[in-house]
mmCIF file of C-alpha atoms in Angstrom:
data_model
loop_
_atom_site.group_PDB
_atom_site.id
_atom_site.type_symbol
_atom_site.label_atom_id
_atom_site.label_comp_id
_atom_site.label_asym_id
_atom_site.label_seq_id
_atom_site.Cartn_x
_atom_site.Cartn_y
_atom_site.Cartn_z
ATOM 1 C CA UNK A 1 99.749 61.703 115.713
ATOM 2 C CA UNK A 2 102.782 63.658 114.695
ATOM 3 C CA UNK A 3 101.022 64.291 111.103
ATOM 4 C CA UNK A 4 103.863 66.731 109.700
ATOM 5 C CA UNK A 5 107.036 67.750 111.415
ATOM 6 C CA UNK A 6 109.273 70.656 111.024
ATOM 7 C CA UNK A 7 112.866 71.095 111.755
ATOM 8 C CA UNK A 8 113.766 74.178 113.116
ATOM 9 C CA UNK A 9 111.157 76.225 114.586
ATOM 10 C CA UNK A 10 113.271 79.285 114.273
ATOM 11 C CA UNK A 11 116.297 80.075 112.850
ATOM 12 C CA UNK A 12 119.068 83.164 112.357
ATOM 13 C CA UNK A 13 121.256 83.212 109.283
ATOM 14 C CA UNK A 14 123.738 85.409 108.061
ATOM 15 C CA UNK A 15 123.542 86.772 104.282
ATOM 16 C CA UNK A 16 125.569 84.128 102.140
ATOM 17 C CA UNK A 17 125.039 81.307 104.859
ATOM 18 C CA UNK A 18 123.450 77.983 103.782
ATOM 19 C CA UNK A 19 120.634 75.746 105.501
ATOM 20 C CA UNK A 20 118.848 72.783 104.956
ATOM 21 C CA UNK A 21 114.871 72.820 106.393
ATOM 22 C CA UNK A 22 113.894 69.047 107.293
ATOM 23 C CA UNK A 23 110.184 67.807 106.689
ATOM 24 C CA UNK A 24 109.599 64.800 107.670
ATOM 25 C CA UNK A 25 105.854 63.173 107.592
ATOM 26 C CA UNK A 26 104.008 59.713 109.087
ATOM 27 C CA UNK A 27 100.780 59.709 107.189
ATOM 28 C CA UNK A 28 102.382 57.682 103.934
ATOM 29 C CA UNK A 29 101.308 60.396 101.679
ATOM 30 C CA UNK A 30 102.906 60.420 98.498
ATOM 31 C CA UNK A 31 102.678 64.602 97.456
ATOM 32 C CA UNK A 32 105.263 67.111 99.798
ATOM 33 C CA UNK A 33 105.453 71.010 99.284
ATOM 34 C CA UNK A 34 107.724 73.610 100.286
ATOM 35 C CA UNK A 35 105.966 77.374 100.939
ATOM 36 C CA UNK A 36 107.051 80.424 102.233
ATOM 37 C CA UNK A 37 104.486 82.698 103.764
ATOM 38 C CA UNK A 38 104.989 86.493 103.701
ATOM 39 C CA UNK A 39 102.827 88.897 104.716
ATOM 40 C CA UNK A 40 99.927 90.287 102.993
ATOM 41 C CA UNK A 41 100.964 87.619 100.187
ATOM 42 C CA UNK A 42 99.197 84.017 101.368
ATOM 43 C CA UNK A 43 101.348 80.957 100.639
ATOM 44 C CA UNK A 44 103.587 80.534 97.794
ATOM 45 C CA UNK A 45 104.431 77.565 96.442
ATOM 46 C CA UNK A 46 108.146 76.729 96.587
ATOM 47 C CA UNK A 47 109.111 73.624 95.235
ATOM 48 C CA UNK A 48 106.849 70.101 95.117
ATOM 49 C CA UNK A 49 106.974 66.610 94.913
ATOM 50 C CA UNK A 50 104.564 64.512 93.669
ATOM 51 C CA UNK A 51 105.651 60.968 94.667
ATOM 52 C CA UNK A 52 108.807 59.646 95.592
ATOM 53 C CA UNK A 53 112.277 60.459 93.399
ATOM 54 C CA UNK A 54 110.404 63.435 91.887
ATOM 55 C CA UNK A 55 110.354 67.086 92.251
ATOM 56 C CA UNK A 56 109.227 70.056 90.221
ATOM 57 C CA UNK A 57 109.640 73.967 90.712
ATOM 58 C CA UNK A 58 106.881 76.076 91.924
ATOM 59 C CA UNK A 59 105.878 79.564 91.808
ATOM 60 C CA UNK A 60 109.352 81.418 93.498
ATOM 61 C CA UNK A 61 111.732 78.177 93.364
ATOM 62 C CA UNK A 62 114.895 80.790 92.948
ATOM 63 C CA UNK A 63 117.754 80.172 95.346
ATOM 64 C CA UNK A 64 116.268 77.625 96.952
ATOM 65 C CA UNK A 65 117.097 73.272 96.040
ATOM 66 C CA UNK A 66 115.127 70.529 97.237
ATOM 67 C CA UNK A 67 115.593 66.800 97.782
ATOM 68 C CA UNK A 68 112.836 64.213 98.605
ATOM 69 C CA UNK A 69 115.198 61.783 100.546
ATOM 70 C CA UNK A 70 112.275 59.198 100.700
ATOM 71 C CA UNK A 71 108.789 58.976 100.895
ATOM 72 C CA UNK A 72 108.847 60.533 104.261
ATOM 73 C CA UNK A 73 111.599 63.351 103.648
ATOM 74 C CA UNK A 74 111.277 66.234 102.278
ATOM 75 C CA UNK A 75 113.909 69.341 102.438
ATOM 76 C CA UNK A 76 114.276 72.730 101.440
ATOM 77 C CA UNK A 77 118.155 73.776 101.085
ATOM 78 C CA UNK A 78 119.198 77.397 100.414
ATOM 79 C CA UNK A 79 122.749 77.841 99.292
ATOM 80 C CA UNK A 80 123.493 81.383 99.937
ATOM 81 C CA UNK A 81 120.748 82.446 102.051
ATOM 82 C CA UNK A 82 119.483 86.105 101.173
ATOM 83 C CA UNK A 83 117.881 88.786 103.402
ATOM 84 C CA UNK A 84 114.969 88.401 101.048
ATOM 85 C CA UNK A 85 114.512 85.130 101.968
ATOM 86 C CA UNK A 86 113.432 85.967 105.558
ATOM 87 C CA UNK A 87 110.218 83.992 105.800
ATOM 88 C CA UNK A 88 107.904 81.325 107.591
ATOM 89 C CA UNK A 89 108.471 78.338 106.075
ATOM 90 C CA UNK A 90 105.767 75.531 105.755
ATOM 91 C CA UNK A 91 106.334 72.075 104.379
ATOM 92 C CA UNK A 92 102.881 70.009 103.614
ATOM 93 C CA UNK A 93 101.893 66.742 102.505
ATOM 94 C CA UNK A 94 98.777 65.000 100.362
ATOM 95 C CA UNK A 95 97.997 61.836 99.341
ATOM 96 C CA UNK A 96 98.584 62.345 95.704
ATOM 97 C CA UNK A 97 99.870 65.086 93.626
ATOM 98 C CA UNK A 98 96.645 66.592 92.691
ATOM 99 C CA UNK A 99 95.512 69.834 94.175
ATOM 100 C CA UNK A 100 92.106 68.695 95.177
ATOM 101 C CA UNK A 101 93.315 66.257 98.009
ATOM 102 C CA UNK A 102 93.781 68.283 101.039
ATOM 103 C CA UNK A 103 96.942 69.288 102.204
ATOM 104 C CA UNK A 104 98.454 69.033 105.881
ATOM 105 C CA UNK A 105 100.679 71.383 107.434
ATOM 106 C CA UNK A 106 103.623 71.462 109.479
ATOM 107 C CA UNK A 107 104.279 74.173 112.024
ATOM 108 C CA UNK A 108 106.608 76.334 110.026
ATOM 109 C CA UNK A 109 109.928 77.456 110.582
ATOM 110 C CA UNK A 110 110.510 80.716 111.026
ATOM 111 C CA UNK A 111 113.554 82.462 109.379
ATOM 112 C CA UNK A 112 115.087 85.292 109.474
ATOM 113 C CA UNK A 113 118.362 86.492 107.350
ATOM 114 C CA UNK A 114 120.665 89.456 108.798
ATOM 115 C CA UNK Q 1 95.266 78.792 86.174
ATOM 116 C CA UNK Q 2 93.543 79.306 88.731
ATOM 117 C CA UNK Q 3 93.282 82.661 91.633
ATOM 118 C CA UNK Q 4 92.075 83.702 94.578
ATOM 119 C CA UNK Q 5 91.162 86.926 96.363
ATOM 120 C CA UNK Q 6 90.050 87.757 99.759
ATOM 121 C CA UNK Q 7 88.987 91.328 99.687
ATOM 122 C CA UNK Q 8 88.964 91.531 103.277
ATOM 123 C CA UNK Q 9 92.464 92.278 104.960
ATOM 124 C CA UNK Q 10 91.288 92.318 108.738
ATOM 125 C CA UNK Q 11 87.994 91.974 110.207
ATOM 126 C CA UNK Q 12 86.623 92.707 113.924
ATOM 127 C CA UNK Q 13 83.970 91.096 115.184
ATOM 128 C CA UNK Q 14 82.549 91.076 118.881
ATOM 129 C CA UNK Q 15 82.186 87.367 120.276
ATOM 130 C CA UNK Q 16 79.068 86.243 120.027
ATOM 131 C CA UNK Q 17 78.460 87.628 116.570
ATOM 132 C CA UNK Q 18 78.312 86.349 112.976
ATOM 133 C CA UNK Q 19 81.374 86.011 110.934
ATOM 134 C CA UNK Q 20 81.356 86.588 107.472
ATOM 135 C CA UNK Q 21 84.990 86.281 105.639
ATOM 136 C CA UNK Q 22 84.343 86.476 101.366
ATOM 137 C CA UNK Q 23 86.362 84.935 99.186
ATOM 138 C CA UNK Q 24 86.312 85.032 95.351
ATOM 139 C CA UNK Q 25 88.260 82.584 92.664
ATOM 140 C CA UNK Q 26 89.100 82.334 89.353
ATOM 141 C CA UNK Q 27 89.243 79.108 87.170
ATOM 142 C CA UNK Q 28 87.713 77.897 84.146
ATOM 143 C CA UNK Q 29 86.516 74.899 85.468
ATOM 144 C CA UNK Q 30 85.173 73.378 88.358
ATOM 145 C CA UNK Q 31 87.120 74.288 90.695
ATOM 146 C CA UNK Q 32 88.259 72.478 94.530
ATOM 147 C CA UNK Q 33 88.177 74.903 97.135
ATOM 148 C CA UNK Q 34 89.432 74.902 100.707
ATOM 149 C CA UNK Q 35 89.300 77.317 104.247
ATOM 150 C CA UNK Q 36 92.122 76.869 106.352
ATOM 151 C CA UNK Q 37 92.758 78.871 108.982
ATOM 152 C CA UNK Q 38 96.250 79.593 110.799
ATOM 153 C CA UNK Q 39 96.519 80.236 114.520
ATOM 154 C CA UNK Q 40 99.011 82.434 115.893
ATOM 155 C CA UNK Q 41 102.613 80.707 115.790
ATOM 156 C CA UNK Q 42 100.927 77.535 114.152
ATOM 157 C CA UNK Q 43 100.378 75.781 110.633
ATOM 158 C CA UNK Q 44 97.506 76.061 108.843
ATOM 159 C CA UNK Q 45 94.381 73.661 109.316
ATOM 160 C CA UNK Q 46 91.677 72.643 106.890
ATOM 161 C CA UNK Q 47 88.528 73.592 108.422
ATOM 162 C CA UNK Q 48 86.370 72.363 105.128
ATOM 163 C CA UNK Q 49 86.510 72.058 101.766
ATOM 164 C CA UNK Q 50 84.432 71.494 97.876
ATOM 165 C CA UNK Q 51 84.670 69.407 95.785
ATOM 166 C CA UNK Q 52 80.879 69.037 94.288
ATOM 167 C CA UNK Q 53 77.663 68.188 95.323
ATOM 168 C CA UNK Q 54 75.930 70.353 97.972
ATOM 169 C CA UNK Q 55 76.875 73.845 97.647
ATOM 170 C CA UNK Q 56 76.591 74.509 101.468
ATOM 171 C CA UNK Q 57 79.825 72.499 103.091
ATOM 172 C CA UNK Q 58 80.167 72.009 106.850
ATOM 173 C CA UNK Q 59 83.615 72.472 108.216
ATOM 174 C CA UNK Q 60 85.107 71.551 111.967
ATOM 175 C CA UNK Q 61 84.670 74.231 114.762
ATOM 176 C CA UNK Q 62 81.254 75.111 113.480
ATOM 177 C CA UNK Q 63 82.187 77.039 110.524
ATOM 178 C CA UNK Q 64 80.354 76.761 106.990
ATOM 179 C CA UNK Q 65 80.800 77.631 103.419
ATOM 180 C CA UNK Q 66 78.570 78.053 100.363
ATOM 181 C CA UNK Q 67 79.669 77.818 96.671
ATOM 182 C CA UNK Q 68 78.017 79.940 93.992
ATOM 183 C CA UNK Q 69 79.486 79.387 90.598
ATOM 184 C CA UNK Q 70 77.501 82.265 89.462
ATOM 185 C CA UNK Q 71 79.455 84.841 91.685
ATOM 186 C CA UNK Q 72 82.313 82.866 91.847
ATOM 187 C CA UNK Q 73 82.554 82.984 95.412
ATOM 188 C CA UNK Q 74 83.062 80.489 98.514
ATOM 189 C CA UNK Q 75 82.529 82.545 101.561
ATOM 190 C CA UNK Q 76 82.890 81.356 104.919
ATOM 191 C CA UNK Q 77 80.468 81.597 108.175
ATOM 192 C CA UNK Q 78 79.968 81.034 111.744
ATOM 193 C CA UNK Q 79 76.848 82.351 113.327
ATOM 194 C CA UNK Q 80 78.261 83.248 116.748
ATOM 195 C CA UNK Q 81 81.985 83.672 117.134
ATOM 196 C CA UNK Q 82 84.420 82.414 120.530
ATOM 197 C CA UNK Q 83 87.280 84.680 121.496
ATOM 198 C CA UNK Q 84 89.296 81.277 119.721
ATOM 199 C CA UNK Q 85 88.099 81.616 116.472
ATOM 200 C CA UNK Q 86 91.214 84.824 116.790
ATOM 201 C CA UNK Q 87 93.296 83.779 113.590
ATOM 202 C CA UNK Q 88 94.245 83.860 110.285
ATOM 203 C CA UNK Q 89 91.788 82.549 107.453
ATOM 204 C CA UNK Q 90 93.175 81.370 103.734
ATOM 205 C CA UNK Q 91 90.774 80.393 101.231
ATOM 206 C CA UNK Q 92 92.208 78.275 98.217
ATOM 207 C CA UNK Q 93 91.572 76.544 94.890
ATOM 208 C CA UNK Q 94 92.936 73.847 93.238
ATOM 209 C CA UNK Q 95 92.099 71.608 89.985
ATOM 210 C CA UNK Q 96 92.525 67.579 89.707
ATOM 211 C CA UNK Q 97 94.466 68.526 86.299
ATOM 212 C CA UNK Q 98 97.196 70.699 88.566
ATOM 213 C CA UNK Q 99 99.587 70.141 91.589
ATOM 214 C CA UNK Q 100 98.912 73.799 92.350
ATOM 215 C CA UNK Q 101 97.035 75.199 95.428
ATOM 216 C CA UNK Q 102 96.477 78.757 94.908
ATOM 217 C CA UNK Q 103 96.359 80.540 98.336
ATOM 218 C CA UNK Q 104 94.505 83.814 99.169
ATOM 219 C CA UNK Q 105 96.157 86.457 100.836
ATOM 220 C CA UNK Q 106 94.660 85.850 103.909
ATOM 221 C CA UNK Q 107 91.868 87.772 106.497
ATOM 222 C CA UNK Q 108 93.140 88.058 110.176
ATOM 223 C CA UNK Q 109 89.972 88.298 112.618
ATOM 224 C CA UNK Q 110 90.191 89.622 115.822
ATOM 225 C CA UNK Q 111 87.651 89.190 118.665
ATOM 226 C CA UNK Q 112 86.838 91.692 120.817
ATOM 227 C CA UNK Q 113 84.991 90.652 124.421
#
C-alpha cells in the first residue's frame, strides 16, 4: 500500500545547486503532478503529465524540468536551484488526466535553498 | 478557469464542537469539487468529493459537505470535532474539460481540550 512515494523527505541546497525530486507510484495511474506548497498560497501546479511520454507546464513551471521516466516515474529537476524555490514539494497521481478524478498524494519533500 | 477561496485563514474550535470551514468557487460550469485535508508533516488526503447528484456528500472521518450552485459554495462539516481532526483543510475544483485542480489557500484548525 505504498500509493505515492517521495524521494527526499528533506533536503538543503545551495543557491545555483541542481536536484532531481523522484516520484514514483504503484496504483497504475496514468496522470502525475508536480506542486509546490507555500504558505498562505494552497498548491500550485508545477508541471503535469497526463499519460505516459507526455508532459505539459503548469501554473509556475519556471526553473524547474520534468521527465516522466515511465508510467510509474515522475521527476521534478531544478537546474540552478533558487532561494525562491524553498518549498514543500508534492508529487500526485490520477487515473486519467482530467481534473475530476481524484488525486493522491505523496508525502512531500521539503526544501529549503540557502 | 476555474477558482477557489477559503475565507477562513485559521479557525479554533473546542473538541466536541461543530466545525464549519466555507469554501467558495468559481467556474462556469459544473464544477468537481474536493476537501482534502493535510496533517502536520504529511500529504494531503481526500476526505470527499462532487461530482453530481446529491448535494449533501459524505466524506471519511465523519466529515460532510453540501453544494449550492446558487451561492457557489461547498462548505465542509463535522458535528463534534476530536483533538485529530488538528490540520490543514484545502478545498478544490476541477472540470472534466481541464487537467487543472485549483487549490484553496487553505484553513488550519486547531483544537483546543
Amino acid at each position: 500500500n505504498a500509493g505515492v512515494t517521495q524521494t527526499p523527505k528533506f533536503q538543503v541546497l545551495k543557491t545555483g545547486q541542481s536536484m532531481t525530486l523522484q516520484c514514483a507510484q504503484d496504483m497504475n495511474h496514468n496522470s502525475m503532478y508536480w506542486y509546490r506548497q507555500d504558505p498562505g498560497m494552497g498548491l500550485r501546479l508545477i508541471y503535469y503529465s497526463a499519460s505516459e511520454g507526455t508532459t505539459d507546464k503548469g501554473e509556475v513551471p519556471n526553473g524547474y524540468n520534468v521527465s516522466r521516466l515511465n508510467k510509474r516515474e515522475f521527476s521534478l529537476r531544478l537546474e540552478s536551484a533558487a532561494p525562491s524555490q524553498t518549498s514543500v514539494y508534492f508529487c500526485a497521481s490520477s487515473p486519467k488526466g482530467v481534473s475530476n478524478q481524484p488525486q493522491h498524494f505523496g508525502d512531500g519533500t521539503r526544501l529549503s535553498i540557502l | 478557469a476555474q477558482s477557489v477561496t477559503q475565507p477562513d485563514i485559521h479557525i479554533t474550535v473546542s473538541e466536541g464542537a461543530s466545525l464549519e470551514l466555507r469554501c467558495n468557487y468559481s467556474y462556469g460550469a459544473t464544477p468537481y469539487l474536493f476537501w482534502y485535508v493535510q496533517s502536520p508533516g504529511q500529504g494531503l488526503q481526500l476526505l470527499l468529493k462532487y461530482f453530481s447528484g446529491d448535494t449533501l456528500v459524505q466524506g471519511i472521518k465523519g466529515f460532510e459537505a453540501e453544494f449550492k450552485r446558487s451561492q457557489s459554495s461547498f462548505n465542509l462539516r463535522k458535528p463534534s470535532v476530536h483533538w485529530s481532526d488538528a490540520a490543514e483543510y484545502f478545498c478544490a475544483v476541477g472540470a472534466s474539460n481541464d487537467y487543472k485542480l485549483s487549490f484553496g489557500a487553505g484553513t488550519t484548525v486547531t483544537v483546543r481540550a
